[in-house]
Coordinates of C-alpha atoms (C1' of nucleotides) in Angstrom, one line a residue:
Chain U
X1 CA -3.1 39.9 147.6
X2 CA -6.4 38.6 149.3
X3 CA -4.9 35.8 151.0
X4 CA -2.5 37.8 152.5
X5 CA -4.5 39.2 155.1
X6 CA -5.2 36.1 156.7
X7 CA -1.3 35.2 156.6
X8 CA 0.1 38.5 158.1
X9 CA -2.4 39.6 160.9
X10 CA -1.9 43.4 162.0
X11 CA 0.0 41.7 165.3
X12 CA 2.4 40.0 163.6
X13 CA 3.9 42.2 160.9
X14 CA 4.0 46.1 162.3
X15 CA 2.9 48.5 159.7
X16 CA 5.8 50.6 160.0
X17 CA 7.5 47.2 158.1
X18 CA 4.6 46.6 156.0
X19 CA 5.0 50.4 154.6
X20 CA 8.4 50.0 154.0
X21 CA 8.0 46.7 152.2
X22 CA 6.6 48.4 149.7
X23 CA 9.1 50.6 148.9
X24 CA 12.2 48.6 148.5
X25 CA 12.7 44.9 148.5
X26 CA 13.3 44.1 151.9
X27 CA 14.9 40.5 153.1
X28 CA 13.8 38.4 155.6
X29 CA 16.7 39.7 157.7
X30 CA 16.2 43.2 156.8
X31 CA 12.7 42.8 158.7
X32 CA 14.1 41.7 161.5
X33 CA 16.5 44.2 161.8
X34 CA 13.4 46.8 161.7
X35 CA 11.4 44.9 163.5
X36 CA 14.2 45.4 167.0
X37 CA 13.4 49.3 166.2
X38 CA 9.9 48.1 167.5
X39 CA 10.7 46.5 170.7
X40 CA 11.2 49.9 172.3
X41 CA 7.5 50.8 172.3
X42 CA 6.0 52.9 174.6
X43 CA 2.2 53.8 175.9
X44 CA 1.1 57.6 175.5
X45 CA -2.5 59.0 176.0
X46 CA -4.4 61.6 174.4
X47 CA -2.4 65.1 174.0
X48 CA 0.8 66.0 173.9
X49 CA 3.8 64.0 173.9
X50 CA 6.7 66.3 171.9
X51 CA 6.4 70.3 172.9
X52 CA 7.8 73.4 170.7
X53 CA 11.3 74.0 172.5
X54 CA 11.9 70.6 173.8
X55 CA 15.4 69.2 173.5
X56 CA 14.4 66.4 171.8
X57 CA 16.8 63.4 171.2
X58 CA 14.8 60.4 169.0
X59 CA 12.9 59.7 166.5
X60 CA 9.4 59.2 166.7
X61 CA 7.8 56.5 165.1
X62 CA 4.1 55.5 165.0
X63 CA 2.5 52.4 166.4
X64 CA -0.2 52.6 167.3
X65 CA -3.2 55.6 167.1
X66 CA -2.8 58.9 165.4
X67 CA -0.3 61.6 165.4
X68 CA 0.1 65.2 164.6
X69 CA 2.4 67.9 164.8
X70 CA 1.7 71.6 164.9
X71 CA 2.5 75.2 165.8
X72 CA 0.7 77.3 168.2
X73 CA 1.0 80.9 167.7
X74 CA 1.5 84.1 169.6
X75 CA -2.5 84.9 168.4
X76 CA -3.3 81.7 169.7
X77 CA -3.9 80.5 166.3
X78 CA -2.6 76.9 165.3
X79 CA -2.0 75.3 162.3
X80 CA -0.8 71.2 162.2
X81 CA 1.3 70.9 159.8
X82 CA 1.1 67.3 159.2
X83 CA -0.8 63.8 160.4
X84 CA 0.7 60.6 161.2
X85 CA -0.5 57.5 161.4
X86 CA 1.0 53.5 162.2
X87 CA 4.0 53.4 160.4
X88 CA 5.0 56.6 160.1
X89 CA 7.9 58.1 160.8
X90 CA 7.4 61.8 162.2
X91 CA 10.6 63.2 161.7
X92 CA 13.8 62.8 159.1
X93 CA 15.4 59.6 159.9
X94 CA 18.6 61.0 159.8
X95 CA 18.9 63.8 162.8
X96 CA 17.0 65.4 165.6
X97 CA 17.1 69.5 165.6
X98 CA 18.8 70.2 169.0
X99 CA 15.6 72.2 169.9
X100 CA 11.5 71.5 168.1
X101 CA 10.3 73.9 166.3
X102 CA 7.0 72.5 166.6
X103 CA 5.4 70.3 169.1
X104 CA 3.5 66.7 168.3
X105 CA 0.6 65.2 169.7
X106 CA -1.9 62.1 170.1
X107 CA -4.8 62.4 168.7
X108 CA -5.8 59.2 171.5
X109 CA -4.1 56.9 173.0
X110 CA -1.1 55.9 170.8
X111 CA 2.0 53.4 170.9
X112 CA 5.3 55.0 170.0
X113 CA 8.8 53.8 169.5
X114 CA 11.6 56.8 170.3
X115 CA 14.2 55.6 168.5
X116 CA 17.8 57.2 168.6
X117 CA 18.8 59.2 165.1
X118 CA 22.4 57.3 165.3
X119 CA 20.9 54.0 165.5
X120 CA 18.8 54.2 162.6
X121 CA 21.6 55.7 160.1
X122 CA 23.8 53.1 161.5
X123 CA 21.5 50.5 160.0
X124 CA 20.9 52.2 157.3
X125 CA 24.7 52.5 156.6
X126 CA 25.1 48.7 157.0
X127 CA 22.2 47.7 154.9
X128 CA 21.0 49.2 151.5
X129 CA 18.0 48.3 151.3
X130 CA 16.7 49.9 154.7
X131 CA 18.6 52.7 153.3
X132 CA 16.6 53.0 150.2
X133 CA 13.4 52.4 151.5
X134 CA 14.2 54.8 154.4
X135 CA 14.4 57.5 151.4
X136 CA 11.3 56.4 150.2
X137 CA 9.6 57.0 152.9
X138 CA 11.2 60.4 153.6
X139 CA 10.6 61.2 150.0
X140 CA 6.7 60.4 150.5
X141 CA 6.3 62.2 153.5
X142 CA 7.8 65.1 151.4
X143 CA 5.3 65.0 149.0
X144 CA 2.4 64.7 151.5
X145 CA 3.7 68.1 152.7
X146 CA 3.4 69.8 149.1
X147 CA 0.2 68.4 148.9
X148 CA -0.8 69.9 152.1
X149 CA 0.6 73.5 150.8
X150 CA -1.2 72.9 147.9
X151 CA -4.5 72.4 149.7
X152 CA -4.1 75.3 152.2
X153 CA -3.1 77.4 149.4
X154 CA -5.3 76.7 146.1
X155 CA -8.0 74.8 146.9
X156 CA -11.8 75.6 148.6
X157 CA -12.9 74.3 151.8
X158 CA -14.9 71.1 150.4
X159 CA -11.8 70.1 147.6
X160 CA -9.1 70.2 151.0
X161 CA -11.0 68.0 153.3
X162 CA -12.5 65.9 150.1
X163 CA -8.9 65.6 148.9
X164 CA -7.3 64.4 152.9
X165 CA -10.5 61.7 153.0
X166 CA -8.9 60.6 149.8
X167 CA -5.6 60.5 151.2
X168 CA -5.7 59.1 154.1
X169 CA -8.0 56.5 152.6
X170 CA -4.9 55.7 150.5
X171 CA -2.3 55.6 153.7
X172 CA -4.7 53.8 156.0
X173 CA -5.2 50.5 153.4
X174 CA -1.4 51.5 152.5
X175 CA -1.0 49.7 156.1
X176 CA -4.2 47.5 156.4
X177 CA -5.9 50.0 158.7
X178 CA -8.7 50.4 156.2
X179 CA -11.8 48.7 155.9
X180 CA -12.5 48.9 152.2
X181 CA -13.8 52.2 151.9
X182 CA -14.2 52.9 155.5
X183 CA -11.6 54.1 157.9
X184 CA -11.3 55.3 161.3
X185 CA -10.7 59.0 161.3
X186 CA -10.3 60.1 165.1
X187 CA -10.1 64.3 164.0
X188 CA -12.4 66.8 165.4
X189 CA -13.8 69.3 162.9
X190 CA -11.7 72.0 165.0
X191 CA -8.8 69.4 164.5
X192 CA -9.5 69.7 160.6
X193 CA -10.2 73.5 160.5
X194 CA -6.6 73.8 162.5
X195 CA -5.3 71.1 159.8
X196 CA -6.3 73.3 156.8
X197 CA -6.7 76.9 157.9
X198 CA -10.1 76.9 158.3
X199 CA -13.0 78.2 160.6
X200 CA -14.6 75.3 162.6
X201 CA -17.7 76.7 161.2
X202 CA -16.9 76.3 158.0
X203 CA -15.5 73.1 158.0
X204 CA -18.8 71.9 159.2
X205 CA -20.4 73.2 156.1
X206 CA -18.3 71.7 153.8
X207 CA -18.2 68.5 155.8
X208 CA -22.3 68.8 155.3
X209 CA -22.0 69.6 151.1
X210 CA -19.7 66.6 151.2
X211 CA -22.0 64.4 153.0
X212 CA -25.3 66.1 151.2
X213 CA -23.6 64.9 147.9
X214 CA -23.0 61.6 148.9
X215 CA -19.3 61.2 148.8
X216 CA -18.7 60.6 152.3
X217 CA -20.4 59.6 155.6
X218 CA -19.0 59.8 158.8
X219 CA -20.3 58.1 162.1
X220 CA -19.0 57.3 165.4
X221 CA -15.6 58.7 164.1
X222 CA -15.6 56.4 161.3
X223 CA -15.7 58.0 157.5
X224 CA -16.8 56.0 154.3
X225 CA -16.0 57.2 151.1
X226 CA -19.1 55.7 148.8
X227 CA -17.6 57.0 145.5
X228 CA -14.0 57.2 146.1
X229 CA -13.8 57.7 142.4
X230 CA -16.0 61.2 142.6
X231 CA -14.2 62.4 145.4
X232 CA -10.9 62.2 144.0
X233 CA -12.5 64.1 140.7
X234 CA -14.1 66.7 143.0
X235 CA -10.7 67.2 144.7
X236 CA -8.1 66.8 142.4
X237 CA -6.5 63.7 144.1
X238 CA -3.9 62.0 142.2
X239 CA -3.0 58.6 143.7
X240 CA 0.4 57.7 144.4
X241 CA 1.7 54.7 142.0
X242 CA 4.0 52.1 143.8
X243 CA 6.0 52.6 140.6
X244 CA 7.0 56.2 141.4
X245 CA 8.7 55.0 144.5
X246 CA 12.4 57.0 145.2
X247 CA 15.5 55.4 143.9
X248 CA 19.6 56.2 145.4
X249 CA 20.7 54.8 142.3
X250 CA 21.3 57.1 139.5
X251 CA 21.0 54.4 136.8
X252 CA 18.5 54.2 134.2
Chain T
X1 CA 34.3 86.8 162.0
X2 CA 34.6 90.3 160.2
X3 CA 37.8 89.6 159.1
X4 CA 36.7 86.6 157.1
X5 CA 34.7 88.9 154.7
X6 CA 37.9 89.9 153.0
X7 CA 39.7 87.2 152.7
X8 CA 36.8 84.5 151.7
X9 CA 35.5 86.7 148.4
X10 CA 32.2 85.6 146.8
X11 CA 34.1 84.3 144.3
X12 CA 36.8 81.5 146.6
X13 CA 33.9 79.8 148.6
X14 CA 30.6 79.0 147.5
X15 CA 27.4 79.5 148.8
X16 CA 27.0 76.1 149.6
X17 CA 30.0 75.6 151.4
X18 CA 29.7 79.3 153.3
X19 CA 25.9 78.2 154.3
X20 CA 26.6 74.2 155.5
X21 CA 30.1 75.6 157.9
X22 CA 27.3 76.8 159.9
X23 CA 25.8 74.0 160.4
X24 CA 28.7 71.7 161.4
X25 CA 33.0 71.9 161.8
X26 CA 33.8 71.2 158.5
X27 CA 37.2 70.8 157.9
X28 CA 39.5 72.1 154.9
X29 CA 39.7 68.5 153.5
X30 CA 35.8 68.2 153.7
X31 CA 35.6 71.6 152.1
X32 CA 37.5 70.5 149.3
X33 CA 35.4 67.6 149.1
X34 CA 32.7 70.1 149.0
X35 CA 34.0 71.9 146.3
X36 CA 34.7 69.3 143.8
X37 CA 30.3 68.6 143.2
X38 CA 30.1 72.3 142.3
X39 CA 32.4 71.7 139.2
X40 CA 29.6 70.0 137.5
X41 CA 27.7 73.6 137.2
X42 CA 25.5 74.3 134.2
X43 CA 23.8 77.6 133.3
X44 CA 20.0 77.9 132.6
X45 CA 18.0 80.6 131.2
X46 CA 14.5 81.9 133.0
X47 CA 12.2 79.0 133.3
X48 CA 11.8 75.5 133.9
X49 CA 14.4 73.3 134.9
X50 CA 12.8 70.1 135.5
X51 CA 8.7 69.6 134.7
X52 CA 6.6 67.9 137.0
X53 CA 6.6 63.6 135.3
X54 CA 10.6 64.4 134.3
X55 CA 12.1 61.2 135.1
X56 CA 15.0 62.8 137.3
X57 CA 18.5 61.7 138.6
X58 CA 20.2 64.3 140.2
X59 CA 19.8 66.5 143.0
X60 CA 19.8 70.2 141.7
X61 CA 22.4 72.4 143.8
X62 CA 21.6 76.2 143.4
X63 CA 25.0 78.2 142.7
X64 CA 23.7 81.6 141.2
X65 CA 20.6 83.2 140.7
X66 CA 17.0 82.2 142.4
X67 CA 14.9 78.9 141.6
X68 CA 11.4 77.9 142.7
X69 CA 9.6 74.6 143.1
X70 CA 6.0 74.6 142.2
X71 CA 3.0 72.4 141.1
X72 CA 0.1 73.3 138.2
X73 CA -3.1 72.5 139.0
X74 CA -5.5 71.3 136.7
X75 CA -7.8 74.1 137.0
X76 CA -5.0 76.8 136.1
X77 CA -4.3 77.4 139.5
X78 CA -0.4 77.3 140.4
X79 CA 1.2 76.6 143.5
X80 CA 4.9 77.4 144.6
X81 CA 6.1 75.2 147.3
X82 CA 9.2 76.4 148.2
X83 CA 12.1 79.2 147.0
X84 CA 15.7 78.3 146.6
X85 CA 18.7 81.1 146.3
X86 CA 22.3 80.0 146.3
X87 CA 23.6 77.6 148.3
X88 CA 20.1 75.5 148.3
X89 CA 20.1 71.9 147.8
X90 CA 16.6 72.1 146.1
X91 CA 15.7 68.1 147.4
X92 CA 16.8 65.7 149.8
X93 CA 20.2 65.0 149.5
X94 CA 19.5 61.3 149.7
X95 CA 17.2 60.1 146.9
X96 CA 15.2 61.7 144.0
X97 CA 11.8 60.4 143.2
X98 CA 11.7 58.2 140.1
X99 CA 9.1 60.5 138.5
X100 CA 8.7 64.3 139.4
X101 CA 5.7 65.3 141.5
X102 CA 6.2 68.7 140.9
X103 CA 8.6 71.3 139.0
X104 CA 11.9 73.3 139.1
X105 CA 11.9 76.6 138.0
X106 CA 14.8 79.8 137.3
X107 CA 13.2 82.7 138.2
X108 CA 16.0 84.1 136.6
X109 CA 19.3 82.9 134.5
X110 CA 21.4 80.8 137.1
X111 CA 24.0 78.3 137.6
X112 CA 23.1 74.9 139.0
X113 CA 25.0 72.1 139.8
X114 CA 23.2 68.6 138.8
X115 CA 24.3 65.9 141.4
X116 CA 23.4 62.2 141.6
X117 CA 22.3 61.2 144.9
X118 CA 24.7 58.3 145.0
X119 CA 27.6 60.7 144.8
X120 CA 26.4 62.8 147.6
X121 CA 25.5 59.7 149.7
X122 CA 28.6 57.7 149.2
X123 CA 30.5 61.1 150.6
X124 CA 28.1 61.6 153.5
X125 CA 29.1 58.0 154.4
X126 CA 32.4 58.4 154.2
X127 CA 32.5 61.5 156.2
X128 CA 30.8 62.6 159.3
X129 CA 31.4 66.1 159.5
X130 CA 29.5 66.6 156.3
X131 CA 26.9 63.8 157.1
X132 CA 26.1 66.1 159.8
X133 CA 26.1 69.0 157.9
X134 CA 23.6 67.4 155.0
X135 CA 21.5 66.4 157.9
X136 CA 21.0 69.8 159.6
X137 CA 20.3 71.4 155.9
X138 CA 17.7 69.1 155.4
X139 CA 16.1 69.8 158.8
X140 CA 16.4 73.8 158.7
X141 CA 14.5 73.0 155.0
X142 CA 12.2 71.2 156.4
X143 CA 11.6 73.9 159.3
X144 CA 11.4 76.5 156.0
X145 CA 8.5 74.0 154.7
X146 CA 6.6 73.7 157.8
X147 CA 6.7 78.1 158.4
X148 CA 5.4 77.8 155.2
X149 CA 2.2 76.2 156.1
X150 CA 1.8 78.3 159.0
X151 CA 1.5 81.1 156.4
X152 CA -0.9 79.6 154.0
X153 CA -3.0 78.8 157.1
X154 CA -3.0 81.1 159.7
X155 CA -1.0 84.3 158.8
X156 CA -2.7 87.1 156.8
X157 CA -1.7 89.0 153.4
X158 CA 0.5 91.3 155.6
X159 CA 2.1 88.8 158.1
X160 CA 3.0 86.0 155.1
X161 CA 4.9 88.7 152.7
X162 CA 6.2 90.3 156.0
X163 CA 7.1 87.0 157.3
X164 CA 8.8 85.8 153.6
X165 CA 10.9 89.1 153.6
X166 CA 12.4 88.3 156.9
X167 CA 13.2 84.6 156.2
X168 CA 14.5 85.6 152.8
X169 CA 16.8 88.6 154.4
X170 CA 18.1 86.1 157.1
X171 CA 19.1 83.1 154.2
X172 CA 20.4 85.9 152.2
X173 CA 22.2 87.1 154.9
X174 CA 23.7 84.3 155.9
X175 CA 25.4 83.2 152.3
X176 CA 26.6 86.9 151.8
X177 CA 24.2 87.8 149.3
X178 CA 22.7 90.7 151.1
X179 CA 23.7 94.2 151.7
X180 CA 22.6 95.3 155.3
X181 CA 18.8 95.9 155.6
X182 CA 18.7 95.2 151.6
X183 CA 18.7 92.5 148.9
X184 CA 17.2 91.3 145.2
X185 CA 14.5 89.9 145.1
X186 CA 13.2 88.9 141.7
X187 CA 10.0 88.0 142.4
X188 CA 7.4 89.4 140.7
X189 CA 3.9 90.1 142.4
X190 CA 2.2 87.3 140.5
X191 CA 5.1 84.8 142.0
X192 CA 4.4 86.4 145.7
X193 CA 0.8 85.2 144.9
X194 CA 1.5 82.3 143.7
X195 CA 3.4 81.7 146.7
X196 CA 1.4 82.7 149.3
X197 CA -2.2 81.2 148.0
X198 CA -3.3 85.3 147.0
X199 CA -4.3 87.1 143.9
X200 CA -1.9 89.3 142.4
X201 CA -4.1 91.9 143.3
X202 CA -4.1 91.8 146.6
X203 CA -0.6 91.1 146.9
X204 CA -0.1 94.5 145.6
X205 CA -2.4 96.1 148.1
X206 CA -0.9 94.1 150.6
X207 CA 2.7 95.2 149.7
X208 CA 1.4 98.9 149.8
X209 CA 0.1 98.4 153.3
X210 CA 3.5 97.4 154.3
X211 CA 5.2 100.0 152.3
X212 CA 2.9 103.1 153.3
X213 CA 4.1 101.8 157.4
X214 CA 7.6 102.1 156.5
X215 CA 8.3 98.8 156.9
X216 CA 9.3 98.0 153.8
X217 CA 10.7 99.8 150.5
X218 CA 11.4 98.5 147.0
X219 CA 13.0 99.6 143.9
X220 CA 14.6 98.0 141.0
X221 CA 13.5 94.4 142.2
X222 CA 15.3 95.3 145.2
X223 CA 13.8 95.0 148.8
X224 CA 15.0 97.4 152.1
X225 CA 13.4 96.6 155.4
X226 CA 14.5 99.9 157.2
X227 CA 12.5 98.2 160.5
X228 CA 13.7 95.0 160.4
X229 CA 13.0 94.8 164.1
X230 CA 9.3 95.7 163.6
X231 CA 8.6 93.8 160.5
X232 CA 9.1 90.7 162.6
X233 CA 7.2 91.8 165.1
X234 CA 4.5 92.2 162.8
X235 CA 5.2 89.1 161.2
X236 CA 5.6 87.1 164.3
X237 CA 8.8 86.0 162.7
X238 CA 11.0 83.9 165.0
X239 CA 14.9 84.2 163.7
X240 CA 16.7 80.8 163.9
X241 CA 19.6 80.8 166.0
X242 CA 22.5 78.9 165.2
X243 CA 22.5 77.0 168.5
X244 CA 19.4 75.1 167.3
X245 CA 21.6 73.4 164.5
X246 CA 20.3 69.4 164.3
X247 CA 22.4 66.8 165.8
X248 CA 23.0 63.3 164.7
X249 CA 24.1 61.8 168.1
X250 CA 21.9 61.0 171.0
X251 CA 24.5 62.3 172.7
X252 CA 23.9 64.8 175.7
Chain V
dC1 C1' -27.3 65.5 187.1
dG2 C1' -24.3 69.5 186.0
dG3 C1' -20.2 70.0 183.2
dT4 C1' -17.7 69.2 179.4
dT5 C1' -16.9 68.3 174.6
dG6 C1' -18.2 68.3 170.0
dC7 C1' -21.6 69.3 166.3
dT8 C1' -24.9 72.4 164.2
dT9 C1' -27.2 76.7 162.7
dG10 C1' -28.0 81.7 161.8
dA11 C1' -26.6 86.5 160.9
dG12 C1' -23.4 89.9 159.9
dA13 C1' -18.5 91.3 159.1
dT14 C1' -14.0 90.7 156.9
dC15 C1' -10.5 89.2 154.0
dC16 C1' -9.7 88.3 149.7
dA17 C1' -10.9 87.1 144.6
dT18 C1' -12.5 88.4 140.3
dC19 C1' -13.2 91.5 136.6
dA20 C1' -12.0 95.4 134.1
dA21 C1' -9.3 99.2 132.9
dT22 C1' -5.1 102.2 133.0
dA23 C1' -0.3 103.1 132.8
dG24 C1' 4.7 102.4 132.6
dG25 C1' 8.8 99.9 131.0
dA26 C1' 11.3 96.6 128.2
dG27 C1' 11.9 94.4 124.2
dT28 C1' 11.1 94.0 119.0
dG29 C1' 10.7 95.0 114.4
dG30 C1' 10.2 98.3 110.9
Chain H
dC1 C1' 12.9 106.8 116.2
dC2 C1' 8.3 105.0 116.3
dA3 C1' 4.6 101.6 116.6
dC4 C1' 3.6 97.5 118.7
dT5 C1' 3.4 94.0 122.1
dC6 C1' 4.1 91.9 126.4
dC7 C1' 4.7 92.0 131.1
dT8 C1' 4.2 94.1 135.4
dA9 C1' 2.2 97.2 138.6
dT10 C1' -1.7 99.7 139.9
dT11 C1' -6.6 101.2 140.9
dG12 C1' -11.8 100.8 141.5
dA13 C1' -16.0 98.2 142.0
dT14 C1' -18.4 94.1 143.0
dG15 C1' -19.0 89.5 144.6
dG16 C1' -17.7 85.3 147.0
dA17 C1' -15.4 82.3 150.4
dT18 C1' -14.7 82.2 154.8
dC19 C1' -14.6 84.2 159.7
dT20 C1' -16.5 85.6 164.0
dC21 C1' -20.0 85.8 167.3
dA22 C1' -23.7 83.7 169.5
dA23 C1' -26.8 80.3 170.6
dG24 C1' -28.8 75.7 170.9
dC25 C1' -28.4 70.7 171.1
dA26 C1' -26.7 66.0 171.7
dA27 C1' -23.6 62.7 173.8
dC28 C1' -20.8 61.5 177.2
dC29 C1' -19.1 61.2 182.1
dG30 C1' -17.8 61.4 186.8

DNA sequence: CGGTTGCTTGAGATCCATCAATAGGAGTGG
DNA sequence: CCACTCCTATTGATGGATCTCAAGCAACCG
């Protein structure tokens, strides 16, 4: 586990492979097939890069940077419905809707790989493994969204953004991008009150009982979690085991 | 089109089948293909189906009746993430998660079908018209999830129960399950909480408000939107057009 | 430097939650 | 048929979580 990090260095070893490691045993081959899906990478700065309407044709998968996708309203209200970060997947594997219902974003400047639908069920079809872990992963990112429904609808201000610290916390070392307990977190706080349905205002407050009570500290768009294990009390954070990972198979 | 209501009785096609023709040219071979997973159907009384920890293996197909996924908090709070009727595949068709992160609930007695994900797989693979037709389900769910958010976050009391009438007279619609402006809905106003992150009580006031505009009448667990046309506009619901079906190829 | 962006703070308004009580219907048992 | 309970819908009063408006401040940047 330790030694590890000096082996695999974030270069050589994308962390849209090292996510899906994790999920089902992947071969050596299997990695390389996934690692092609990389070679198409492309550049995009900060704002949009998907719009509400667009005819879109590939999947987008993360890099490099942060991603979200939201909805603007006719009230000019906007909620984002979800947060990406490198090695995720932002949409289904399997198919594109002929026209987005919602639009995604950088959140900075970001590497992306567009990657056709057809190409990735193809190696999917041909491989099993890809297959399964390609269902774990949409299977996670399924959960994440409960979670997220769960936090705009039942919890107060300080237990949402408490319980995202703890969460991303959990994605980011998920994919070596965290630093123990500290993490870049490149959101504004009218980022996170658009995230979680909340006033700007408000989210400032919360942000400043959080920090007042010494589970988190933010500077220079970095956040430490000093007692990861309070905050995940506080917020009602459950961690994901590796164990509960998704299965095809319906054997015991 | 209007012809097809007489021959193709309730009874001949299901839900399921009636609801994924829309979403790709099935043929009468894939239909029968179709039909043969809805032979495994069981009947449950009111209550849970699956609890959130159930070590699950199939993928629960709704035939009859309505079914709800939710999540318990540990403070008593209770969350409902999404609402199934007939012709819902209630997960991905792909995989199910080795343990349960949340739970399956009849809202009233129904008839579900139990498949394993290996079964619905193996025919996706072998044929492409239903592949497709898995694919755009799971993305029009997925659209369902993300309004969903947009209600917990940015919509008030009014807009989310006017907006959730809508959707459920379109889905309802569109599997023959509702009569003109009218349909059941056996949701009680503790559920429509539940739902929308409210309090019973205000759900109740909320429902009034829409009520006392003539926007919405109900008797008998039965809802009547005499202005459809203005409840959306209230709502700011958008109505899916068929057109915007999902699409494996990359294809222009 | 002026302009922009993001963070912070205060005061008052609003939406919604909570508590408490009533009433009607549906089922149940005597 | 009645008494009883449970569930659901309803109403009023009060309080709390959060919003909106408004202003000030710091950092960055061309």
């Amino acid at each position: 586990m330790t030694a590890s990090a000096t082996i695999t260095s974030r270069q050589s070893v994308s962390p849209f492979i090292r996510k899906l490691r994790q999920e089902a045993a992947l071969l050596p081959e299997d990695e390389a097939i996934l690692a092609d899906l990389t070679n198409s990478k492309r550049s995009v700065e900060r704002g949009d890069v998907l719009r509400e309407g667009a005819h879109q044709r590939s999947i987008v998968l993360v890099f490099e940077g942060w991603v979200y996708r939201y909805r603007q309203l006719e009230n000019g209200k906007r909620q984002i419905t979800a947060v990406f970060v490198p090695g995720d997947l932002c949409q289904p594997f399997g198919a594109t809707p002929r026209v987005l219902d919602h639009s995604l974003a950088a959140l900075n400047a970001a590497v992306l790989s567009f990657v056709p639908p057809r190409l990735l069920l193809s190696i999917a079809h041909a491989n099993p493994r890809i297959e399964e872990a390609l269902w774990c992963d949409l299977l996670k990112t399924d959960v994440l969204a409960r979670e997220h429904m769960v936090s705009l609808g039942r919890r107060l201000a300080t237990e949402r953004l408490g319980h995202f610290f703890c969460e991303m916390h959990e994605r980011l070392t998920a994919v070596g991008l965290a630093d123990g307990d500290t993490f870049d977190l490149p959101l504004t706080q009218v980022d996170l009150a658009d995230l979680f349905g909340l006033s700007a205002v408000h989210v400032n407050r919360a942000l400043q009982e959080l920090r007042s009570s010494g589970l988190l500290s933010m500077r220079n768009r970095r956040a430490t979690l000093p007692e990861v294990a309070a905050l995940r009390e506080l917020s009602m954070f459950n961690p994901a085991y590796p164990q509960q990972n998704a299965v095809i198979s319906d054997r015991a």
